[in-house]
Amino acid sequence: MCSAEVLVQLRAQWPTPGSDVHGAHVAVQQRGSATYLVAWRGPMPLGSAMVKWDGCVGANASSAYPGCVEIRHLQVRPGERGSGVGAALITAAEQLVRSGGHIQACLGVAADNPDAARLYHRLGYRPTGVRDQIAYTWYDEDGAPHNETQDNELLVKRLAASVDG
Ligand SMILES: CC(C)(COP(=O)(O)OP(=O)(O)OC[C@H]1O[C@@H](n2cnc3c(N)ncnc32)[C@H](O)[C@@H]1OP(=O)(O)O)[C@@H](O)C(=O)NCCC(=O)NCCS
C-alpha cells in the first residue's frame, strides 16, 4: 500500500509528465475506494496497480459481476517488463482481496493487448464475454494528453480461501 510519505519518493523516482498519476491514485486510496500497490526494488519503484473495492468501472461488468473487486491500472515500467513484476503485483493484489473477505477478483483487458491477456490467463483469469468501452487519458513523454477509448473484456478469477482465515 502506498502511504502519503511514500508518495514523495514515488513522485521523485517515477515522474509522470502531464499528470500527477501517483497523487491521484493516493487520493482515491485516501477516500477508501481503492488501494494503491507499488512494487519496489530498493528505492526504485518498478510498477503499480490499483485494487478497486467499490466494484467494476465498466457498466456492463458492474451489472454482470456486482461487487466484484477489480484490479486496475496495472503497469510495469518499460525497462522492468518480462521479469515477474506484473505477476507479483497481481499476486499481492489477490492477497489483499482475499484478506478483505472477497472470493473473486476481476480485471479488464483490452482487445488489442494480447500480451497482457496471456499473463492474466496464465494466472487463472477466465474470459466472461462481458465487454465495456472504457474512456481514458494517457500522457506522452512531453506530458501531452491523449484521450482514447478501449474495448475491454472482463476476466474473472475465483480466489482460494485466505490463509489468514
Ligand atoms: C502487462 C504488464 C503489466 C505485465 O507485467 P510484466 O512485469 O511485464 O509481466 P511478468 O514479467 O510478470 O509476466 C510476463 C508476461 O507478461 C506479459 N507481457 C505483456 N507485456 C509484456 C512486455 N512488454 N514484456 C514482457 N512481458 C509482457 C506476457 O504475457 C508475458 O508472458 P510471456 O513471457 O509468456 O510472454 C506490463 O507488460 C505492462 O506494464 N505493460 C504495459 C501496460 C499494460 O498493458 N498494462 C495492462 C493493462 S490491462
Short mmCIF file of N, CA and C and ligand atoms in Angstrom, two decimals:
data_model
loop_
_atom_site.label_atom_id
_atom_site.label_comp_id
_atom_site.label_asym_id
_atom_site.label_seq_id
_atom_site.Cartn_x
_atom_site.Cartn_y
_atom_site.Cartn_z
N MET A 1 0.85 -1.20 0.00
CA MET A 1 0.00 0.00 0.00
C MET A 1 0.89 1.25 0.00
N CYS A 2 0.47 2.25 -0.74
CA CYS A 2 1.29 3.46 -0.88
C CYS A 2 0.82 4.51 0.13
N SER A 3 1.67 4.82 1.10
CA SER A 3 1.33 5.83 2.11
C SER A 3 1.63 7.23 1.57
N ALA A 4 1.11 8.23 2.26
CA ALA A 4 1.37 9.61 1.85
C ALA A 4 2.86 9.93 1.90
N GLU A 5 3.58 9.32 2.86
CA GLU A 5 5.03 9.57 2.97
C GLU A 5 5.76 8.99 1.76
N VAL A 6 5.34 7.80 1.37
CA VAL A 6 5.99 7.14 0.24
C VAL A 6 5.71 7.89 -1.07
N LEU A 7 4.60 8.61 -1.11
CA LEU A 7 4.22 9.34 -2.33
C LEU A 7 5.32 10.32 -2.76
N VAL A 8 5.98 10.94 -1.81
CA VAL A 8 7.04 11.90 -2.13
C VAL A 8 8.16 11.19 -2.90
N GLN A 9 8.55 10.02 -2.38
CA GLN A 9 9.62 9.23 -3.02
C GLN A 9 9.18 8.73 -4.39
N LEU A 10 7.92 8.33 -4.45
CA LEU A 10 7.37 7.81 -5.70
C LEU A 10 7.38 8.87 -6.80
N ARG A 11 6.92 10.05 -6.44
CA ARG A 11 6.92 11.13 -7.45
C ARG A 11 8.33 11.45 -7.93
N ALA A 12 9.31 11.38 -7.01
CA ALA A 12 10.69 11.71 -7.38
C ALA A 12 11.31 10.63 -8.27
N GLN A 13 11.01 9.36 -7.93
CA GLN A 13 11.68 8.25 -8.62
C GLN A 13 10.94 7.77 -9.87
N TRP A 14 9.66 8.15 -9.97
CA TRP A 14 8.86 7.68 -11.13
C TRP A 14 8.00 8.85 -11.60
N PRO A 15 8.63 9.84 -12.27
CA PRO A 15 7.87 11.01 -12.71
C PRO A 15 6.84 10.64 -13.77
N THR A 16 5.71 11.33 -13.75
CA THR A 16 4.64 11.09 -14.73
C THR A 16 4.27 12.44 -15.35
N PRO A 17 4.99 12.84 -16.41
CA PRO A 17 4.77 14.16 -17.02
C PRO A 17 3.32 14.39 -17.42
N GLY A 18 2.83 15.58 -17.15
CA GLY A 18 1.48 15.95 -17.61
C GLY A 18 0.39 15.70 -16.59
N SER A 19 0.63 14.79 -15.67
CA SER A 19 -0.43 14.46 -14.71
C SER A 19 0.19 13.81 -13.48
N ASP A 20 -0.30 14.17 -12.31
CA ASP A 20 0.20 13.57 -11.08
C ASP A 20 -0.52 12.24 -10.85
N VAL A 21 -0.10 11.23 -11.61
CA VAL A 21 -0.78 9.93 -11.56
C VAL A 21 -0.72 9.34 -10.16
N HIS A 22 0.47 9.37 -9.55
CA HIS A 22 0.60 8.75 -8.22
C HIS A 22 -0.26 9.50 -7.20
N GLY A 23 -0.23 10.82 -7.27
CA GLY A 23 -1.03 11.62 -6.34
C GLY A 23 -2.52 11.33 -6.50
N ALA A 24 -2.96 11.18 -7.74
CA ALA A 24 -4.38 10.90 -7.99
C ALA A 24 -4.76 9.54 -7.42
N HIS A 25 -3.88 8.55 -7.59
CA HIS A 25 -4.18 7.21 -7.07
C HIS A 25 -4.21 7.23 -5.53
N VAL A 26 -3.26 7.94 -4.94
CA VAL A 26 -3.24 8.00 -3.47
C VAL A 26 -4.48 8.74 -2.95
N ALA A 27 -4.92 9.75 -3.68
CA ALA A 27 -6.14 10.48 -3.27
C ALA A 27 -7.35 9.56 -3.28
N VAL A 28 -7.45 8.71 -4.31
CA VAL A 28 -8.56 7.75 -4.36
C VAL A 28 -8.45 6.77 -3.18
N GLN A 29 -7.21 6.34 -2.91
CA GLN A 29 -7.00 5.43 -1.78
C GLN A 29 -7.43 6.09 -0.47
N GLN A 30 -7.11 7.36 -0.30
CA GLN A 30 -7.46 8.05 0.95
C GLN A 30 -8.98 8.17 1.12
N ARG A 31 -9.70 8.15 -0.01
CA ARG A 31 -11.17 8.18 0.09
C ARG A 31 -11.73 6.80 0.42
N GLY A 32 -10.87 5.77 0.38
CA GLY A 32 -11.28 4.44 0.83
C GLY A 32 -11.82 3.53 -0.26
N SER A 33 -11.86 4.01 -1.50
CA SER A 33 -12.47 3.17 -2.53
C SER A 33 -11.46 2.31 -3.29
N ALA A 34 -10.17 2.48 -2.98
CA ALA A 34 -9.16 1.67 -3.66
C ALA A 34 -7.90 1.61 -2.80
N THR A 35 -7.04 0.65 -3.13
CA THR A 35 -5.71 0.58 -2.51
C THR A 35 -4.68 0.64 -3.63
N TYR A 36 -3.69 1.50 -3.44
CA TYR A 36 -2.64 1.67 -4.46
C TYR A 36 -1.44 0.83 -4.05
N LEU A 37 -1.09 -0.13 -4.90
CA LEU A 37 0.05 -1.02 -4.63
C LEU A 37 1.22 -0.63 -5.51
N VAL A 38 2.41 -0.59 -4.93
CA VAL A 38 3.61 -0.27 -5.71
C VAL A 38 4.66 -1.35 -5.43
N ALA A 39 5.30 -1.85 -6.50
CA ALA A 39 6.39 -2.81 -6.36
C ALA A 39 7.72 -2.04 -6.38
N TRP A 40 8.60 -2.38 -5.47
CA TRP A 40 9.88 -1.67 -5.35
C TRP A 40 11.05 -2.63 -5.46
N ARG A 41 12.17 -2.13 -5.99
CA ARG A 41 13.46 -2.78 -5.81
C ARG A 41 14.33 -1.74 -5.11
N GLY A 42 14.54 -1.94 -3.82
CA GLY A 42 15.22 -0.91 -3.04
C GLY A 42 14.44 0.39 -3.14
N PRO A 43 15.11 1.50 -3.49
CA PRO A 43 14.41 2.79 -3.55
C PRO A 43 13.68 3.01 -4.88
N MET A 44 13.76 2.03 -5.78
CA MET A 44 13.25 2.24 -7.15
C MET A 44 11.88 1.59 -7.36
N PRO A 45 10.84 2.39 -7.66
CA PRO A 45 9.54 1.80 -7.98
C PRO A 45 9.58 1.13 -9.35
N LEU A 46 9.04 -0.09 -9.43
CA LEU A 46 9.10 -0.86 -10.67
C LEU A 46 7.77 -0.93 -11.40
N GLY A 47 6.69 -0.83 -10.65
CA GLY A 47 5.37 -0.97 -11.25
C GLY A 47 4.31 -0.74 -10.20
N SER A 48 3.05 -0.71 -10.65
CA SER A 48 1.97 -0.41 -9.70
C SER A 48 0.65 -0.98 -10.19
N ALA A 49 -0.29 -1.02 -9.27
CA ALA A 49 -1.66 -1.49 -9.58
C ALA A 49 -2.61 -0.91 -8.54
N MET A 50 -3.87 -0.80 -8.93
CA MET A 50 -4.91 -0.35 -8.00
C MET A 50 -5.87 -1.51 -7.74
N VAL A 51 -6.24 -1.69 -6.47
CA VAL A 51 -7.31 -2.62 -6.11
C VAL A 51 -8.54 -1.76 -5.82
N LYS A 52 -9.54 -1.91 -6.68
CA LYS A 52 -10.73 -1.05 -6.60
C LYS A 52 -11.83 -1.81 -5.85
N TRP A 53 -12.16 -1.30 -4.66
CA TRP A 53 -13.05 -2.02 -3.75
C TRP A 53 -14.52 -1.81 -4.07
N ASP A 54 -14.84 -0.78 -4.81
CA ASP A 54 -16.26 -0.42 -4.96
C ASP A 54 -16.85 -0.87 -6.30
N GLY A 55 -16.39 -2.02 -6.79
CA GLY A 55 -17.00 -2.60 -7.98
C GLY A 55 -16.28 -2.23 -9.26
N CYS A 56 -16.72 -2.86 -10.34
CA CYS A 56 -16.06 -2.67 -11.63
C CYS A 56 -16.37 -1.30 -12.21
N VAL A 57 -15.43 -0.77 -12.97
CA VAL A 57 -15.63 0.55 -13.56
C VAL A 57 -16.60 0.50 -14.75
N GLY A 58 -16.59 -0.59 -15.50
CA GLY A 58 -17.47 -0.70 -16.66
C GLY A 58 -18.91 -1.00 -16.25
N ALA A 59 -19.86 -0.35 -16.92
CA ALA A 59 -21.28 -0.53 -16.54
C ALA A 59 -21.72 -1.98 -16.77
N ASN A 60 -21.32 -2.58 -17.88
CA ASN A 60 -21.73 -3.97 -18.16
C ASN A 60 -21.08 -4.93 -17.16
N ALA A 61 -19.80 -4.69 -16.88
CA ALA A 61 -19.08 -5.53 -15.92
C ALA A 61 -19.71 -5.41 -14.54
N SER A 62 -20.02 -4.19 -14.16
CA SER A 62 -20.59 -3.94 -12.84
C SER A 62 -21.94 -4.62 -12.69
N SER A 63 -22.72 -4.61 -13.78
CA SER A 63 -24.04 -5.22 -13.71
C SER A 63 -23.94 -6.75 -13.73
N ALA A 64 -22.96 -7.31 -14.49
CA ALA A 64 -22.84 -8.77 -14.57
C ALA A 64 -22.16 -9.35 -13.33
N TYR A 65 -21.24 -8.59 -12.73
CA TYR A 65 -20.49 -9.07 -11.55
C TYR A 65 -20.55 -8.01 -10.45
N PRO A 66 -21.73 -7.80 -9.88
CA PRO A 66 -21.87 -6.73 -8.88
C PRO A 66 -20.96 -6.97 -7.67
N GLY A 67 -20.29 -5.93 -7.26
CA GLY A 67 -19.45 -6.02 -6.05
C GLY A 67 -18.12 -6.70 -6.27
N CYS A 68 -17.82 -7.14 -7.50
CA CYS A 68 -16.54 -7.81 -7.73
C CYS A 68 -15.39 -6.79 -7.59
N VAL A 69 -14.35 -7.17 -6.88
CA VAL A 69 -13.22 -6.27 -6.69
C VAL A 69 -12.35 -6.31 -7.95
N GLU A 70 -12.05 -5.14 -8.48
CA GLU A 70 -11.34 -5.06 -9.76
C GLU A 70 -9.90 -4.61 -9.56
N ILE A 71 -8.99 -5.31 -10.20
CA ILE A 71 -7.58 -4.89 -10.21
C ILE A 71 -7.39 -4.03 -11.45
N ARG A 72 -6.96 -2.78 -11.25
CA ARG A 72 -6.92 -1.82 -12.35
C ARG A 72 -5.54 -1.17 -12.45
N HIS A 73 -5.35 -0.48 -13.57
CA HIS A 73 -4.16 0.37 -13.77
C HIS A 73 -2.87 -0.41 -13.53
N LEU A 74 -2.86 -1.71 -13.91
CA LEU A 74 -1.61 -2.46 -13.76
C LEU A 74 -0.62 -1.96 -14.79
N GLN A 75 0.55 -1.58 -14.31
CA GLN A 75 1.61 -1.21 -15.24
C GLN A 75 2.97 -1.43 -14.61
N VAL A 76 3.90 -1.88 -15.47
CA VAL A 76 5.28 -2.09 -15.07
C VAL A 76 6.12 -1.18 -15.95
N ARG A 77 7.11 -0.54 -15.36
CA ARG A 77 7.93 0.40 -16.13
C ARG A 77 8.63 -0.34 -17.27
N PRO A 78 8.73 0.30 -18.42
CA PRO A 78 9.18 -0.40 -19.63
C PRO A 78 10.45 -1.22 -19.46
N GLY A 79 11.45 -0.70 -18.79
CA GLY A 79 12.70 -1.45 -18.66
C GLY A 79 12.61 -2.64 -17.71
N GLU A 80 11.51 -2.78 -17.02
CA GLU A 80 11.37 -3.82 -15.99
C GLU A 80 10.39 -4.92 -16.39
N ARG A 81 9.87 -4.84 -17.62
CA ARG A 81 8.84 -5.80 -18.02
C ARG A 81 9.44 -7.18 -18.33
N GLY A 82 8.63 -8.20 -18.14
CA GLY A 82 9.05 -9.55 -18.51
C GLY A 82 9.88 -10.24 -17.45
N SER A 83 9.96 -9.67 -16.23
CA SER A 83 10.75 -10.33 -15.19
C SER A 83 9.92 -10.63 -13.94
N GLY A 84 8.62 -10.68 -14.08
CA GLY A 84 7.78 -11.16 -12.97
C GLY A 84 7.16 -10.09 -12.10
N VAL A 85 7.42 -8.81 -12.40
CA VAL A 85 6.88 -7.75 -11.55
C VAL A 85 5.35 -7.68 -11.67
N GLY A 86 4.84 -7.79 -12.90
CA GLY A 86 3.39 -7.73 -13.10
C GLY A 86 2.69 -8.87 -12.37
N ALA A 87 3.25 -10.09 -12.50
CA ALA A 87 2.65 -11.25 -11.81
C ALA A 87 2.70 -11.04 -10.30
N ALA A 88 3.81 -10.49 -9.80
CA ALA A 88 3.94 -10.27 -8.35
C ALA A 88 2.92 -9.25 -7.87
N LEU A 89 2.68 -8.22 -8.66
CA LEU A 89 1.67 -7.21 -8.28
C LEU A 89 0.27 -7.82 -8.23
N ILE A 90 -0.04 -8.66 -9.22
CA ILE A 90 -1.36 -9.30 -9.23
C ILE A 90 -1.50 -10.23 -8.02
N THR A 91 -0.44 -10.98 -7.71
CA THR A 91 -0.49 -11.88 -6.55
C THR A 91 -0.70 -11.09 -5.26
N ALA A 92 0.00 -9.96 -5.13
CA ALA A 92 -0.18 -9.12 -3.93
C ALA A 92 -1.60 -8.56 -3.88
N ALA A 93 -2.11 -8.16 -5.03
CA ALA A 93 -3.47 -7.63 -5.08
C ALA A 93 -4.48 -8.71 -4.67
N GLU A 94 -4.27 -9.92 -5.16
CA GLU A 94 -5.19 -11.02 -4.81
C GLU A 94 -5.16 -11.31 -3.31
N GLN A 95 -3.97 -11.26 -2.71
CA GLN A 95 -3.87 -11.50 -1.26
C GLN A 95 -4.68 -10.45 -0.50
N LEU A 96 -4.59 -9.23 -0.99
CA LEU A 96 -5.34 -8.13 -0.35
C LEU A 96 -6.85 -8.36 -0.50
N VAL A 97 -7.25 -8.77 -1.70
CA VAL A 97 -8.67 -9.00 -1.97
C VAL A 97 -9.19 -10.11 -1.05
N ARG A 98 -8.40 -11.20 -0.96
CA ARG A 98 -8.80 -12.31 -0.07
C ARG A 98 -8.87 -11.86 1.37
N SER A 99 -7.88 -11.09 1.80
CA SER A 99 -7.88 -10.68 3.21
C SER A 99 -9.01 -9.71 3.50
N GLY A 100 -9.58 -9.12 2.46
CA GLY A 100 -10.77 -8.27 2.62
C GLY A 100 -12.05 -9.09 2.62
N GLY A 101 -11.91 -10.43 2.55
CA GLY A 101 -13.08 -11.30 2.65
C GLY A 101 -13.77 -11.58 1.33
N HIS A 102 -13.11 -11.27 0.23
CA HIS A 102 -13.73 -11.49 -1.09
C HIS A 102 -13.21 -12.79 -1.70
N ILE A 103 -14.05 -13.45 -2.49
CA ILE A 103 -13.66 -14.74 -3.06
C ILE A 103 -13.42 -14.65 -4.57
N GLN A 104 -13.53 -13.45 -5.10
CA GLN A 104 -13.41 -13.30 -6.55
C GLN A 104 -12.69 -11.98 -6.85
N ALA A 105 -11.84 -12.02 -7.86
CA ALA A 105 -11.22 -10.79 -8.34
C ALA A 105 -11.41 -10.72 -9.84
N CYS A 106 -11.41 -9.52 -10.38
CA CYS A 106 -11.57 -9.41 -11.83
C CYS A 106 -10.66 -8.30 -12.35
N LEU A 107 -10.47 -8.33 -13.63
CA LEU A 107 -9.74 -7.25 -14.29
C LEU A 107 -10.17 -7.16 -15.73
N GLY A 108 -10.00 -6.00 -16.32
CA GLY A 108 -10.38 -5.81 -17.71
C GLY A 108 -9.14 -5.80 -18.58
N VAL A 109 -9.26 -6.39 -19.76
CA VAL A 109 -8.12 -6.34 -20.68
C VAL A 109 -8.61 -5.90 -22.05
N ALA A 110 -7.82 -5.04 -22.68
CA ALA A 110 -8.21 -4.50 -23.99
C ALA A 110 -8.01 -5.54 -25.07
N ALA A 111 -8.88 -5.48 -26.07
CA ALA A 111 -8.81 -6.43 -27.19
C ALA A 111 -7.46 -6.36 -27.89
N ASP A 112 -6.81 -5.19 -27.86
CA ASP A 112 -5.53 -5.05 -28.57
C ASP A 112 -4.33 -5.23 -27.64
N ASN A 113 -4.53 -5.95 -26.54
CA ASN A 113 -3.42 -6.18 -25.61
C ASN A 113 -3.26 -7.68 -25.31
N PRO A 114 -2.96 -8.47 -26.37
CA PRO A 114 -2.88 -9.92 -26.17
C PRO A 114 -1.77 -10.34 -25.23
N ASP A 115 -0.70 -9.53 -25.12
CA ASP A 115 0.40 -9.89 -24.22
C ASP A 115 -0.07 -9.88 -22.78
N ALA A 116 -0.80 -8.82 -22.40
CA ALA A 116 -1.33 -8.77 -21.03
C ALA A 116 -2.35 -9.88 -20.83
N ALA A 117 -3.19 -10.14 -21.84
CA ALA A 117 -4.21 -11.19 -21.71
C ALA A 117 -3.55 -12.55 -21.45
N ARG A 118 -2.41 -12.79 -22.11
CA ARG A 118 -1.71 -14.08 -21.91
C ARG A 118 -1.27 -14.23 -20.45
N LEU A 119 -0.76 -13.14 -19.89
CA LEU A 119 -0.35 -13.18 -18.49
C LEU A 119 -1.54 -13.46 -17.58
N TYR A 120 -2.65 -12.78 -17.82
CA TYR A 120 -3.82 -12.96 -16.96
C TYR A 120 -4.36 -14.38 -17.06
N HIS A 121 -4.41 -14.91 -18.28
CA HIS A 121 -4.90 -16.29 -18.44
C HIS A 121 -4.00 -17.26 -17.68
N ARG A 122 -2.68 -17.03 -17.78
CA ARG A 122 -1.74 -17.91 -17.08
C ARG A 122 -1.96 -17.86 -15.57
N LEU A 123 -2.36 -16.70 -15.07
CA LEU A 123 -2.57 -16.55 -13.62
C LEU A 123 -3.97 -17.00 -13.19
N GLY A 124 -4.77 -17.50 -14.12
CA GLY A 124 -6.06 -18.09 -13.73
C GLY A 124 -7.29 -17.24 -14.01
N TYR A 125 -7.12 -16.12 -14.70
CA TYR A 125 -8.28 -15.27 -15.03
C TYR A 125 -8.96 -15.82 -16.28
N ARG A 126 -10.28 -15.92 -16.22
CA ARG A 126 -11.05 -16.54 -17.29
C ARG A 126 -11.93 -15.52 -18.00
N PRO A 127 -12.09 -15.68 -19.33
CA PRO A 127 -12.94 -14.73 -20.07
C PRO A 127 -14.39 -14.81 -19.64
N THR A 128 -15.10 -13.70 -19.71
CA THR A 128 -16.52 -13.69 -19.34
C THR A 128 -17.42 -13.32 -20.52
N GLY A 129 -16.83 -12.77 -21.58
CA GLY A 129 -17.65 -12.28 -22.69
C GLY A 129 -18.31 -10.94 -22.38
N VAL A 130 -18.06 -10.40 -21.20
CA VAL A 130 -18.66 -9.11 -20.81
C VAL A 130 -17.70 -8.01 -21.25
N ARG A 131 -18.21 -7.08 -22.06
CA ARG A 131 -17.35 -6.04 -22.63
C ARG A 131 -17.87 -4.65 -22.30
N ASP A 132 -16.93 -3.73 -22.14
CA ASP A 132 -17.26 -2.32 -21.93
C ASP A 132 -16.30 -1.46 -22.74
N GLN A 133 -16.80 -0.32 -23.16
CA GLN A 133 -15.94 0.70 -23.77
C GLN A 133 -15.46 1.60 -22.63
N ILE A 134 -14.15 1.62 -22.40
CA ILE A 134 -13.61 2.40 -21.29
C ILE A 134 -12.83 3.59 -21.84
N ALA A 135 -13.25 4.79 -21.45
CA ALA A 135 -12.54 6.00 -21.88
C ALA A 135 -11.41 6.29 -20.89
N TYR A 136 -10.27 6.70 -21.42
CA TYR A 136 -9.16 7.03 -20.54
C TYR A 136 -8.25 8.05 -21.22
N THR A 137 -7.40 8.67 -20.42
CA THR A 137 -6.43 9.64 -20.93
C THR A 137 -5.03 9.15 -20.57
N TRP A 138 -4.15 9.12 -21.55
CA TRP A 138 -2.75 8.83 -21.23
C TRP A 138 -1.89 10.02 -21.66
N TYR A 139 -0.71 10.12 -21.07
CA TYR A 139 0.16 11.28 -21.29
C TYR A 139 1.47 10.80 -21.90
N ASP A 140 1.91 11.47 -22.97
CA ASP A 140 3.17 11.06 -23.59
C ASP A 140 4.36 11.64 -22.82
N GLU A 141 5.56 11.38 -23.34
CA GLU A 141 6.78 11.78 -22.62
C GLU A 141 6.86 13.28 -22.39
N ASP A 142 6.20 14.05 -23.26
CA ASP A 142 6.21 15.51 -23.11
C ASP A 142 5.06 16.00 -22.24
N GLY A 143 4.27 15.07 -21.73
CA GLY A 143 3.15 15.45 -20.86
C GLY A 143 1.90 15.83 -21.62
N ALA A 144 1.88 15.59 -22.94
CA ALA A 144 0.68 15.92 -23.72
C ALA A 144 -0.38 14.83 -23.52
N PRO A 145 -1.65 15.25 -23.26
CA PRO A 145 -2.70 14.26 -23.03
C PRO A 145 -3.24 13.66 -24.33
N HIS A 146 -3.64 12.40 -24.26
CA HIS A 146 -4.29 11.71 -25.39
C HIS A 146 -5.51 11.00 -24.85
N ASN A 147 -6.67 11.35 -25.40
CA ASN A 147 -7.93 10.72 -24.97
C ASN A 147 -8.24 9.54 -25.87
N GLU A 148 -8.51 8.40 -25.25
CA GLU A 148 -8.78 7.20 -26.03
C GLU A 148 -9.93 6.42 -25.39
N THR A 149 -10.45 5.51 -26.19
CA THR A 149 -11.45 4.58 -25.67
C THR A 149 -10.98 3.18 -26.02
N GLN A 150 -11.04 2.28 -25.03
CA GLN A 150 -10.64 0.91 -25.36
C GLN A 150 -11.77 -0.07 -25.10
N ASP A 151 -11.75 -1.13 -25.93
CA ASP A 151 -12.76 -2.18 -25.83
C ASP A 151 -12.22 -3.23 -24.87
N ASN A 152 -12.76 -3.23 -23.64
CA ASN A 152 -12.24 -4.12 -22.59
C ASN A 152 -13.14 -5.33 -22.39
N GLU A 153 -12.51 -6.50 -22.25
CA GLU A 153 -13.28 -7.67 -21.79
C GLU A 153 -12.95 -7.93 -20.33
N LEU A 154 -13.98 -8.23 -19.54
CA LEU A 154 -13.78 -8.55 -18.13
C LEU A 154 -13.31 -9.99 -17.99
N LEU A 155 -12.23 -10.18 -17.22
CA LEU A 155 -11.75 -11.52 -16.87
C LEU A 155 -11.96 -11.71 -15.38
N VAL A 156 -12.31 -12.93 -14.98
CA VAL A 156 -12.65 -13.17 -13.57
C VAL A 156 -11.85 -14.37 -13.05
N LYS A 157 -11.47 -14.29 -11.78
CA LYS A 157 -10.78 -15.41 -11.13
C LYS A 157 -11.40 -15.66 -9.76
N ARG A 158 -11.71 -16.92 -9.50
CA ARG A 158 -12.18 -17.30 -8.16
C ARG A 158 -10.94 -17.53 -7.30
N LEU A 159 -10.92 -16.92 -6.12
CA LEU A 159 -9.73 -16.98 -5.28
C LEU A 159 -9.87 -18.08 -4.23
N ALA A 160 -8.73 -18.72 -3.92
CA ALA A 160 -8.73 -19.71 -2.84
C ALA A 160 -8.95 -18.98 -1.52
N ALA A 161 -9.38 -19.75 -0.50
CA ALA A 161 -9.63 -19.14 0.81
C ALA A 161 -8.35 -18.52 1.36
N SER A 162 -8.51 -17.45 2.14
CA SER A 162 -7.36 -16.76 2.72
C SER A 162 -6.69 -17.63 3.77
N VAL A 163 -5.33 -17.64 3.77
CA VAL A 163 -4.62 -18.39 4.81
C VAL A 163 -4.79 -17.70 6.17
N ASP A 164 -5.18 -16.44 6.12
CA ASP A 164 -5.42 -15.70 7.38
C ASP A 164 -6.82 -16.00 7.94
N GLY A 165 -7.55 -16.84 7.18
CA GLY A 165 -8.91 -17.15 7.62
C GLY A 165 -9.84 -16.12 7.09
C1 LIG B 1 1.22 -6.18 -18.88
C2 LIG B 1 2.31 -5.89 -17.85
C3 LIG B 1 1.68 -5.25 -16.62
C4 LIG B 1 2.92 -7.25 -17.43
O1 LIG B 1 3.91 -7.01 -16.45
P1 LIG B 1 5.31 -7.76 -16.55
O2 LIG B 1 6.09 -7.47 -15.32
O3 LIG B 1 5.93 -7.45 -17.85
O4 LIG B 1 4.80 -9.28 -16.55
P2 LIG B 1 5.52 -10.56 -15.96
O5 LIG B 1 7.00 -10.44 -16.14
O6 LIG B 1 5.02 -10.84 -14.60
O7 LIG B 1 4.95 -11.68 -16.89
C5 LIG B 1 5.38 -11.75 -18.24
C6 LIG B 1 4.19 -11.84 -19.10
O8 LIG B 1 3.56 -10.56 -19.19
C7 LIG B 1 3.05 -10.39 -20.49
N1 LIG B 1 3.59 -9.17 -21.07
C8 LIG B 1 2.82 -8.17 -21.51
N2 LIG B 1 3.56 -7.18 -22.00
C9 LIG B 1 4.84 -7.55 -21.87
C10 LIG B 1 6.08 -6.92 -22.19
N3 LIG B 1 6.14 -5.72 -22.79
N4 LIG B 1 7.22 -7.57 -21.93
C11 LIG B 1 7.17 -8.79 -21.36
N5 LIG B 1 6.04 -9.43 -21.00
C12 LIG B 1 4.88 -8.81 -21.26
C13 LIG B 1 3.36 -11.62 -21.28
O9 LIG B 1 2.22 -12.48 -21.18
C14 LIG B 1 4.49 -12.26 -20.52
O10 LIG B 1 4.42 -13.63 -20.63
P3 LIG B 1 5.33 -14.42 -21.66
O11 LIG B 1 6.67 -14.46 -21.03
O12 LIG B 1 4.66 -15.72 -21.77
O13 LIG B 1 5.33 -13.65 -22.95
C15 LIG B 1 3.43 -4.98 -18.40
O14 LIG B 1 4.00 -5.59 -19.50
C16 LIG B 1 2.96 -3.58 -18.75
O15 LIG B 1 3.03 -2.68 -17.91
N6 LIG B 1 2.51 -3.35 -19.98
C17 LIG B 1 2.05 -2.03 -20.41
C18 LIG B 1 0.78 -1.61 -19.68
C19 LIG B 1 -0.31 -2.64 -19.80
O16 LIG B 1 -0.56 -3.22 -20.86
N7 LIG B 1 -1.00 -2.91 -18.67
C20 LIG B 1 -2.07 -3.88 -18.59
C21 LIG B 1 -3.38 -3.21 -18.83
S1 LIG B 1 -4.71 -4.42 -18.82
#
